């Protein structure tokens, strides 16, 4: 069952600008992860933020988590053409369930040179 | 670096054929997964395995089965392929529950 939902579905910006993507989810989580997928390839893990964390940084990536609003955002600063990809959030559900990790449908990001 | 290898990047099969998709990981991960990815539907979990010879159904197991005879290998089987199983299939592994997933490059299956 789909847990996270990314917004917007598609985003096109100029190189050098910042890109912000959002993820909303429905149930309590243990952690939230962001992944990137280049066209026709597998997903690559970007960053994991735990439910007791509010913000996390990794290079040009900044992730925030608001558990009261059940939402997260991924900010990519100073975007580059190579950032063109689809970005997915995945949630690790509290209590585990069968798997504990479900994906949204993704945000397709295009960086215009 | 962890490597997850899927045996075939592209396959074309006919309706009714039996299809095997193989996945091998080299980091001694206990958990392995099969997802399918379709436009507009995102990633959907087919089956997963917590350990050797163990398997659990995901969200869309119908029409699929799996085999995990060795820790490093997780196979997805389509007993009788149908056109609605045309999709991108992604294998993943992880060290522990809740941890990051490592994905293979995907296998794009077309069933004619």
PDB file of C-alpha atoms in Angstrom:
ATOM      1  CA  UNK A   1       0.000   0.000   0.000  1.00  0.00           C
ATOM      2  CA  UNK A   2       1.286   3.488  -0.866  1.00  0.00           C
ATOM      3  CA  UNK A   3       2.385   5.420   2.163  1.00  0.00           C
ATOM      4  CA  UNK A   4       4.355   8.457   1.012  1.00  0.00           C
ATOM      5  CA  UNK A   5       3.192  10.870  -1.638  1.00  0.00           C
ATOM      6  CA  UNK A   6       5.619  13.293  -3.257  1.00  0.00           C
ATOM      7  CA  UNK A   7       4.697  16.759  -4.416  1.00  0.00           C
ATOM      8  CA  UNK A   8       5.015  18.109  -7.021  1.00  0.00           C
ATOM      9  CA  UNK A   9       4.849  15.237  -9.491  1.00  0.00           C
ATOM     10  CA  UNK A  10       7.166  17.158 -11.812  1.00  0.00           C
ATOM     11  CA  UNK A  11       9.475  20.138 -11.363  1.00  0.00           C
ATOM     12  CA  UNK A  12      11.549  22.018 -13.923  1.00  0.00           C
ATOM     13  CA  UNK A  13      14.071  24.659 -12.837  1.00  0.00           C
ATOM     14  CA  UNK A  14      17.156  26.415 -14.155  1.00  0.00           C
ATOM     15  CA  UNK A  15      20.608  25.177 -13.308  1.00  0.00           C
ATOM     16  CA  UNK A  16      21.908  26.881 -10.185  1.00  0.00           C
ATOM     17  CA  UNK A  17      18.472  27.306  -8.616  1.00  0.00           C
ATOM     18  CA  UNK A  18      17.315  25.394  -5.575  1.00  0.00           C
ATOM     19  CA  UNK A  19      14.840  22.520  -5.912  1.00  0.00           C
ATOM     20  CA  UNK A  20      12.372  21.617  -3.186  1.00  0.00           C
ATOM     21  CA  UNK A  21      10.306  18.446  -3.111  1.00  0.00           C
ATOM     22  CA  UNK A  22       7.803  17.445  -0.493  1.00  0.00           C
ATOM     23  CA  UNK A  23       6.591  14.137   0.867  1.00  0.00           C
ATOM     24  CA  UNK A  24       3.490  13.487   2.927  1.00  0.00           C
ATOM     25  CA  UNK A  25       2.655  10.262   4.686  1.00  0.00           C
ATOM     26  CA  UNK A  26      -0.204   8.854   6.697  1.00  0.00           C
ATOM     27  CA  UNK A  27       0.917   6.720   9.609  1.00  0.00           C
ATOM     28  CA  UNK A  28       3.577   6.918  12.303  1.00  0.00           C
ATOM     29  CA  UNK A  29       7.063   6.192  11.046  1.00  0.00           C
ATOM     30  CA  UNK A  30      10.433   5.068  12.365  1.00  0.00           C
ATOM     31  CA  UNK A  31      12.349   6.851   9.662  1.00  0.00           C
ATOM     32  CA  UNK A  32      11.981   8.446   6.260  1.00  0.00           C
ATOM     33  CA  UNK A  33      14.389   7.957   3.377  1.00  0.00           C
ATOM     34  CA  UNK A  34      14.940   9.740   0.087  1.00  0.00           C
ATOM     35  CA  UNK A  35      16.120   8.002  -3.065  1.00  0.00           C
ATOM     36  CA  UNK A  36      17.103   9.170  -6.546  1.00  0.00           C
ATOM     37  CA  UNK A  37      16.505   7.307  -9.776  1.00  0.00           C
ATOM     38  CA  UNK A  38      18.097   8.205 -13.065  1.00  0.00           C
ATOM     39  CA  UNK A  39      16.074   7.288 -16.117  1.00  0.00           C
ATOM     40  CA  UNK A  40      15.934   3.540 -16.671  1.00  0.00           C
ATOM     41  CA  UNK A  41      18.199   2.747 -13.730  1.00  0.00           C
ATOM     42  CA  UNK A  42      17.850   1.475 -10.179  1.00  0.00           C
ATOM     43  CA  UNK A  43      17.243   3.678  -7.152  1.00  0.00           C
ATOM     44  CA  UNK A  44      20.102   5.130  -5.154  1.00  0.00           C
ATOM     45  CA  UNK A  45      19.787   5.977  -1.474  1.00  0.00           C
ATOM     46  CA  UNK A  46      20.373   9.655  -0.668  1.00  0.00           C
ATOM     47  CA  UNK A  47      19.593  10.247   2.972  1.00  0.00           C
ATOM     48  CA  UNK A  48      17.761   8.776   5.974  1.00  0.00           C
ATOM     49  CA  UNK A  49      16.158  10.852   8.704  1.00  0.00           C
ATOM     50  CA  UNK A  50      14.867   9.265  11.870  1.00  0.00           C
ATOM     51  CA  UNK A  51      11.554  10.164  13.478  1.00  0.00           C
ATOM     52  CA  UNK A  52      13.298  11.949  16.357  1.00  0.00           C
ATOM     53  CA  UNK A  53      15.330  14.159  13.989  1.00  0.00           C
ATOM     54  CA  UNK A  54      14.065  17.396  12.471  1.00  0.00           C
ATOM     55  CA  UNK A  55      16.740  18.210   9.919  1.00  0.00           C
ATOM     56  CA  UNK A  56      19.637  16.501   8.232  1.00  0.00           C
ATOM     57  CA  UNK A  57      22.263  17.605   5.718  1.00  0.00           C
ATOM     58  CA  UNK A  58      24.360  15.755   3.212  1.00  0.00           C
ATOM     59  CA  UNK A  59      26.413  17.853   0.808  1.00  0.00           C
ATOM     60  CA  UNK A  60      23.934  19.928  -1.236  1.00  0.00           C
ATOM     61  CA  UNK A  61      20.984  18.028   0.208  1.00  0.00           C
ATOM     62  CA  UNK A  62      18.906  19.180   3.118  1.00  0.00           C
ATOM     63  CA  UNK A  63      16.053  17.088   4.475  1.00  0.00           C
ATOM     64  CA  UNK A  64      13.515  18.202   7.039  1.00  0.00           C
ATOM     65  CA  UNK A  65      10.948  16.117   8.866  1.00  0.00           C
ATOM     66  CA  UNK A  66       7.818  17.349  10.617  1.00  0.00           C
ATOM     67  CA  UNK A  67       6.174  14.391  12.317  1.00  0.00           C
ATOM     68  CA  UNK A  68       3.283  16.534  13.588  1.00  0.00           C
ATOM     69  CA  UNK A  69       2.352  17.325   9.972  1.00  0.00           C
ATOM     70  CA  UNK A  70       3.491  13.931   8.699  1.00  0.00           C
ATOM     71  CA  UNK A  71       5.612  15.569   6.049  1.00  0.00           C
ATOM     72  CA  UNK A  72       9.178  15.857   4.857  1.00  0.00           C
ATOM     73  CA  UNK A  73      10.973  18.022   2.353  1.00  0.00           C
ATOM     74  CA  UNK A  74      14.088  17.504   0.285  1.00  0.00           C
ATOM     75  CA  UNK A  75      16.006  20.598  -0.759  1.00  0.00           C
ATOM     76  CA  UNK A  76      18.726  20.408  -3.388  1.00  0.00           C
ATOM     77  CA  UNK A  77      20.773  23.582  -3.424  1.00  0.00           C
ATOM     78  CA  UNK A  78      22.672  24.992  -6.402  1.00  0.00           C
ATOM     79  CA  UNK A  79      21.170  22.432  -8.763  1.00  0.00           C
ATOM     80  CA  UNK A  80      23.186  20.893 -11.579  1.00  0.00           C
ATOM     81  CA  UNK A  81      22.157  19.211 -14.816  1.00  0.00           C
ATOM     82  CA  UNK A  82      23.259  15.901 -13.288  1.00  0.00           C
ATOM     83  CA  UNK A  83      20.542  16.284 -10.634  1.00  0.00           C
ATOM     84  CA  UNK A  84      17.932  15.586 -13.305  1.00  0.00           C
ATOM     85  CA  UNK A  85      16.233  12.430 -12.029  1.00  0.00           C
ATOM     86  CA  UNK A  86      13.179  11.157 -10.195  1.00  0.00           C
ATOM     87  CA  UNK A  87      13.181  11.471  -6.425  1.00  0.00           C
ATOM     88  CA  UNK A  88      11.269   9.171  -4.106  1.00  0.00           C
ATOM     89  CA  UNK A  89      10.510   9.230  -0.435  1.00  0.00           C
ATOM     90  CA  UNK A  90      10.173   5.959   1.434  1.00  0.00           C
ATOM     91  CA  UNK A  91       8.845   5.525   4.923  1.00  0.00           C
ATOM     92  CA  UNK A  92       9.763   2.986   7.548  1.00  0.00           C
ATOM     93  CA  UNK A  93       6.560   2.338   9.422  1.00  0.00           C
ATOM     94  CA  UNK A  94       6.410   2.120  13.207  1.00  0.00           C
ATOM     95  CA  UNK A  95       5.574  -1.373  14.356  1.00  0.00           C
ATOM     96  CA  UNK A  96       7.253  -2.711  11.295  1.00  0.00           C
ATOM     97  CA  UNK A  97       4.423  -4.429   9.593  1.00  0.00           C
ATOM     98  CA  UNK A  98       5.503  -6.908   6.999  1.00  0.00           C
ATOM     99  CA  UNK A  99       8.262  -4.810   5.452  1.00  0.00           C
ATOM    100  CA  UNK A 100       8.328  -1.387   6.988  1.00  0.00           C
ATOM    101  CA  UNK A 101       9.418   0.491   3.856  1.00  0.00           C
ATOM    102  CA  UNK A 102       6.989   1.801   1.245  1.00  0.00           C
ATOM    103  CA  UNK A 103       7.599   4.247  -1.579  1.00  0.00           C
ATOM    104  CA  UNK A 104       5.757   7.208  -3.026  1.00  0.00           C
ATOM    105  CA  UNK A 105       5.277   7.757  -6.745  1.00  0.00           C
ATOM    106  CA  UNK A 106       8.129  10.205  -7.076  1.00  0.00           C
ATOM    107  CA  UNK A 107       8.912  13.741  -8.199  1.00  0.00           C
ATOM    108  CA  UNK A 108      10.462  14.048 -11.644  1.00  0.00           C
ATOM    109  CA  UNK A 109      13.037  16.848 -11.514  1.00  0.00           C
ATOM    110  CA  UNK A 110      14.414  18.439 -14.656  1.00  0.00           C
ATOM    111  CA  UNK A 111      17.320  20.856 -14.445  1.00  0.00           C
ATOM    112  CA  UNK A 112      17.459  23.129 -17.471  1.00  0.00           C
ATOM    113  CA  UNK A 113      21.010  24.115 -18.471  1.00  0.00           C
TER     114      UNK A 113
ATOM    115  CA  UNK B   1      30.595  -0.957  -2.195  1.00  0.00           C
ATOM    116  CA  UNK B   2      27.474  -3.055  -2.057  1.00  0.00           C
ATOM    117  CA  UNK B   3      26.566  -4.502  -5.369  1.00  0.00           C
ATOM    118  CA  UNK B   4      23.190  -5.855  -6.328  1.00  0.00           C
ATOM    119  CA  UNK B   5      23.260  -7.532  -9.702  1.00  0.00           C
ATOM    120  CA  UNK B   6      20.214  -8.388 -11.756  1.00  0.00           C
ATOM    121  CA  UNK B   7      20.890 -10.983 -14.378  1.00  0.00           C
ATOM    122  CA  UNK B   8      19.094  -9.366 -17.294  1.00  0.00           C
ATOM    123  CA  UNK B   9      18.545  -5.692 -18.103  1.00  0.00           C
ATOM    124  CA  UNK B  10      16.072  -6.366 -20.885  1.00  0.00           C
ATOM    125  CA  UNK B  11      13.916  -9.406 -21.596  1.00  0.00           C
ATOM    126  CA  UNK B  12      11.204 -10.097 -24.141  1.00  0.00           C
ATOM    127  CA  UNK B  13       8.960 -13.080 -23.475  1.00  0.00           C
ATOM    128  CA  UNK B  14       5.758 -14.473 -24.870  1.00  0.00           C
ATOM    129  CA  UNK B  15       2.484 -14.894 -23.021  1.00  0.00           C
ATOM    130  CA  UNK B  16       2.440 -18.142 -21.077  1.00  0.00           C
ATOM    131  CA  UNK B  17       6.207 -18.524 -20.851  1.00  0.00           C
ATOM    132  CA  UNK B  18       7.890 -19.129 -17.525  1.00  0.00           C
ATOM    133  CA  UNK B  19      10.221 -16.294 -16.632  1.00  0.00           C
ATOM    134  CA  UNK B  20      13.059 -16.242 -14.126  1.00  0.00           C
ATOM    135  CA  UNK B  21      14.550 -12.986 -12.873  1.00  0.00           C
ATOM    136  CA  UNK B  22      17.712 -13.459 -10.875  1.00  0.00           C
ATOM    137  CA  UNK B  23      19.210 -11.135  -8.292  1.00  0.00           C
ATOM    138  CA  UNK B  24      22.500 -11.512  -6.452  1.00  0.00           C
ATOM    139  CA  UNK B  25      23.939  -9.306  -3.706  1.00  0.00           C
ATOM    140  CA  UNK B  26      27.493  -9.417  -2.428  1.00  0.00           C
ATOM    141  CA  UNK B  27      27.232  -7.867   1.049  1.00  0.00           C
ATOM    142  CA  UNK B  28      25.779 -10.714   3.083  1.00  0.00           C
ATOM    143  CA  UNK B  29      22.483  -8.860   3.522  1.00  0.00           C
ATOM    144  CA  UNK B  30      19.717 -10.862   5.111  1.00  0.00           C
ATOM    145  CA  UNK B  31      16.787  -8.959   3.626  1.00  0.00           C
ATOM    146  CA  UNK B  32      16.006  -8.982  -0.073  1.00  0.00           C
ATOM    147  CA  UNK B  33      13.096  -7.543  -2.046  1.00  0.00           C
ATOM    148  CA  UNK B  34      11.423  -7.555  -5.431  1.00  0.00           C
ATOM    149  CA  UNK B  35       9.523  -4.483  -6.594  1.00  0.00           C
ATOM    150  CA  UNK B  36       7.864  -3.646  -9.861  1.00  0.00           C
ATOM    151  CA  UNK B  37       7.722  -0.101 -11.141  1.00  0.00           C
ATOM    152  CA  UNK B  38       5.090   1.201 -13.505  1.00  0.00           C
ATOM    153  CA  UNK B  39       4.410   4.754 -14.733  1.00  0.00           C
ATOM    154  CA  UNK B  40       1.981   6.540 -12.463  1.00  0.00           C
ATOM    155  CA  UNK B  41       2.003   3.734  -9.910  1.00  0.00           C
ATOM    156  CA  UNK B  42       5.473   4.066  -8.436  1.00  0.00           C
ATOM    157  CA  UNK B  43       7.199   1.116  -6.797  1.00  0.00           C
ATOM    158  CA  UNK B  44       5.082  -1.730  -5.544  1.00  0.00           C
ATOM    159  CA  UNK B  45       6.404  -4.557  -3.421  1.00  0.00           C
ATOM    160  CA  UNK B  46       5.911  -8.039  -4.853  1.00  0.00           C
ATOM    161  CA  UNK B  47       7.745 -10.311  -2.414  1.00  0.00           C
ATOM    162  CA  UNK B  48      10.476 -10.047   0.141  1.00  0.00           C
ATOM    163  CA  UNK B  49      12.656 -12.370   2.148  1.00  0.00           C
ATOM    164  CA  UNK B  50      14.125 -11.880   5.605  1.00  0.00           C
ATOM    165  CA  UNK B  51      16.444 -14.858   5.394  1.00  0.00           C
ATOM    166  CA  UNK B  52      17.319 -17.964   3.438  1.00  0.00           C
ATOM    167  CA  UNK B  53      14.290 -20.071   2.535  1.00  0.00           C
ATOM    168  CA  UNK B  54      11.986 -17.437   4.006  1.00  0.00           C
ATOM    169  CA  UNK B  55       9.556 -15.437   1.920  1.00  0.00           C
ATOM    170  CA  UNK B  56       6.747 -13.033   2.578  1.00  0.00           C
ATOM    171  CA  UNK B  57       4.115 -11.637   0.254  1.00  0.00           C
ATOM    172  CA  UNK B  58       4.185  -7.960  -0.472  1.00  0.00           C
ATOM    173  CA  UNK B  59       1.375  -5.834  -1.851  1.00  0.00           C
ATOM    174  CA  UNK B  60       1.016  -7.491  -5.266  1.00  0.00           C
ATOM    175  CA  UNK B  61       2.164 -11.144  -5.119  1.00  0.00           C
ATOM    176  CA  UNK B  62      -0.450 -12.565  -7.497  1.00  0.00           C
ATOM    177  CA  UNK B  63       1.107 -14.201 -10.538  1.00  0.00           C
ATOM    178  CA  UNK B  64       4.576 -14.320  -8.979  1.00  0.00           C
ATOM    179  CA  UNK B  65       6.601 -16.636  -6.796  1.00  0.00           C
ATOM    180  CA  UNK B  66      10.096 -16.376  -5.357  1.00  0.00           C
ATOM    181  CA  UNK B  67      12.970 -18.568  -4.323  1.00  0.00           C
ATOM    182  CA  UNK B  68      15.749 -17.909  -1.827  1.00  0.00           C
ATOM    183  CA  UNK B  69      17.900 -21.025  -1.576  1.00  0.00           C
ATOM    184  CA  UNK B  70      21.084 -19.108  -0.818  1.00  0.00           C
ATOM    185  CA  UNK B  71      21.531 -15.929   1.172  1.00  0.00           C
ATOM    186  CA  UNK B  72      22.986 -13.953  -1.704  1.00  0.00           C
ATOM    187  CA  UNK B  73      20.418 -14.920  -4.338  1.00  0.00           C
ATOM    188  CA  UNK B  74      16.744 -14.031  -4.617  1.00  0.00           C
ATOM    189  CA  UNK B  75      14.839 -15.134  -7.694  1.00  0.00           C
ATOM    190  CA  UNK B  76      11.509 -13.882  -8.969  1.00  0.00           C
ATOM    191  CA  UNK B  77       9.466 -16.351 -10.999  1.00  0.00           C
ATOM    192  CA  UNK B  78       6.580 -15.654 -13.316  1.00  0.00           C
ATOM    193  CA  UNK B  79       4.978 -19.058 -13.729  1.00  0.00           C
ATOM    194  CA  UNK B  80       2.981 -18.060 -16.801  1.00  0.00           C
ATOM    195  CA  UNK B  81       3.798 -14.593 -18.041  1.00  0.00           C
ATOM    196  CA  UNK B  82       0.967 -12.293 -19.021  1.00  0.00           C
ATOM    197  CA  UNK B  83       0.982  -8.971 -20.850  1.00  0.00           C
ATOM    198  CA  UNK B  84       0.025  -7.099 -17.676  1.00  0.00           C
ATOM    199  CA  UNK B  85       3.330  -8.211 -16.182  1.00  0.00           C
ATOM    200  CA  UNK B  86       5.212  -6.040 -18.644  1.00  0.00           C
ATOM    201  CA  UNK B  87       7.113  -3.773 -16.288  1.00  0.00           C
ATOM    202  CA  UNK B  88      10.420  -2.721 -14.773  1.00  0.00           C
ATOM    203  CA  UNK B  89      11.446  -5.129 -12.015  1.00  0.00           C
ATOM    204  CA  UNK B  90      13.770  -3.923  -9.290  1.00  0.00           C
ATOM    205  CA  UNK B  91      15.612  -6.064  -6.787  1.00  0.00           C
ATOM    206  CA  UNK B  92      16.932  -4.617  -3.547  1.00  0.00           C
ATOM    207  CA  UNK B  93      18.711  -5.754  -0.407  1.00  0.00           C
ATOM    208  CA  UNK B  94      19.419  -4.305   3.014  1.00  0.00           C
ATOM    209  CA  UNK B  95      21.376  -5.219   6.086  1.00  0.00           C
ATOM    210  CA  UNK B  96      18.612  -4.689   8.629  1.00  0.00           C
ATOM    211  CA  UNK B  97      15.003  -3.699   8.939  1.00  0.00           C
ATOM    212  CA  UNK B  98      14.523   0.020   8.537  1.00  0.00           C
ATOM    213  CA  UNK B  99      17.925   0.504   6.937  1.00  0.00           C
ATOM    214  CA  UNK B 100      18.683   1.800   3.482  1.00  0.00           C
ATOM    215  CA  UNK B 101      17.924  -0.329   0.469  1.00  0.00           C
ATOM    216  CA  UNK B 102      20.527  -1.103  -2.184  1.00  0.00           C
ATOM    217  CA  UNK B 103      18.965  -1.548  -5.600  1.00  0.00           C
ATOM    218  CA  UNK B 104      20.016  -3.371  -8.713  1.00  0.00           C
ATOM    219  CA  UNK B 105      19.875  -1.679 -12.111  1.00  0.00           C
ATOM    220  CA  UNK B 106      16.496  -3.167 -12.911  1.00  0.00           C
ATOM    221  CA  UNK B 107      15.162  -5.683 -15.412  1.00  0.00           C
ATOM    222  CA  UNK B 108      12.781  -4.374 -18.030  1.00  0.00           C
ATOM    223  CA  UNK B 109      10.448  -7.187 -19.020  1.00  0.00           C
ATOM    224  CA  UNK B 110       8.188  -7.051 -22.039  1.00  0.00           C
ATOM    225  CA  UNK B 111       5.572  -9.779 -22.432  1.00  0.00           C
ATOM    226  CA  UNK B 112       4.109 -10.055 -25.921  1.00  0.00           C
TER     227      UNK B 112
END
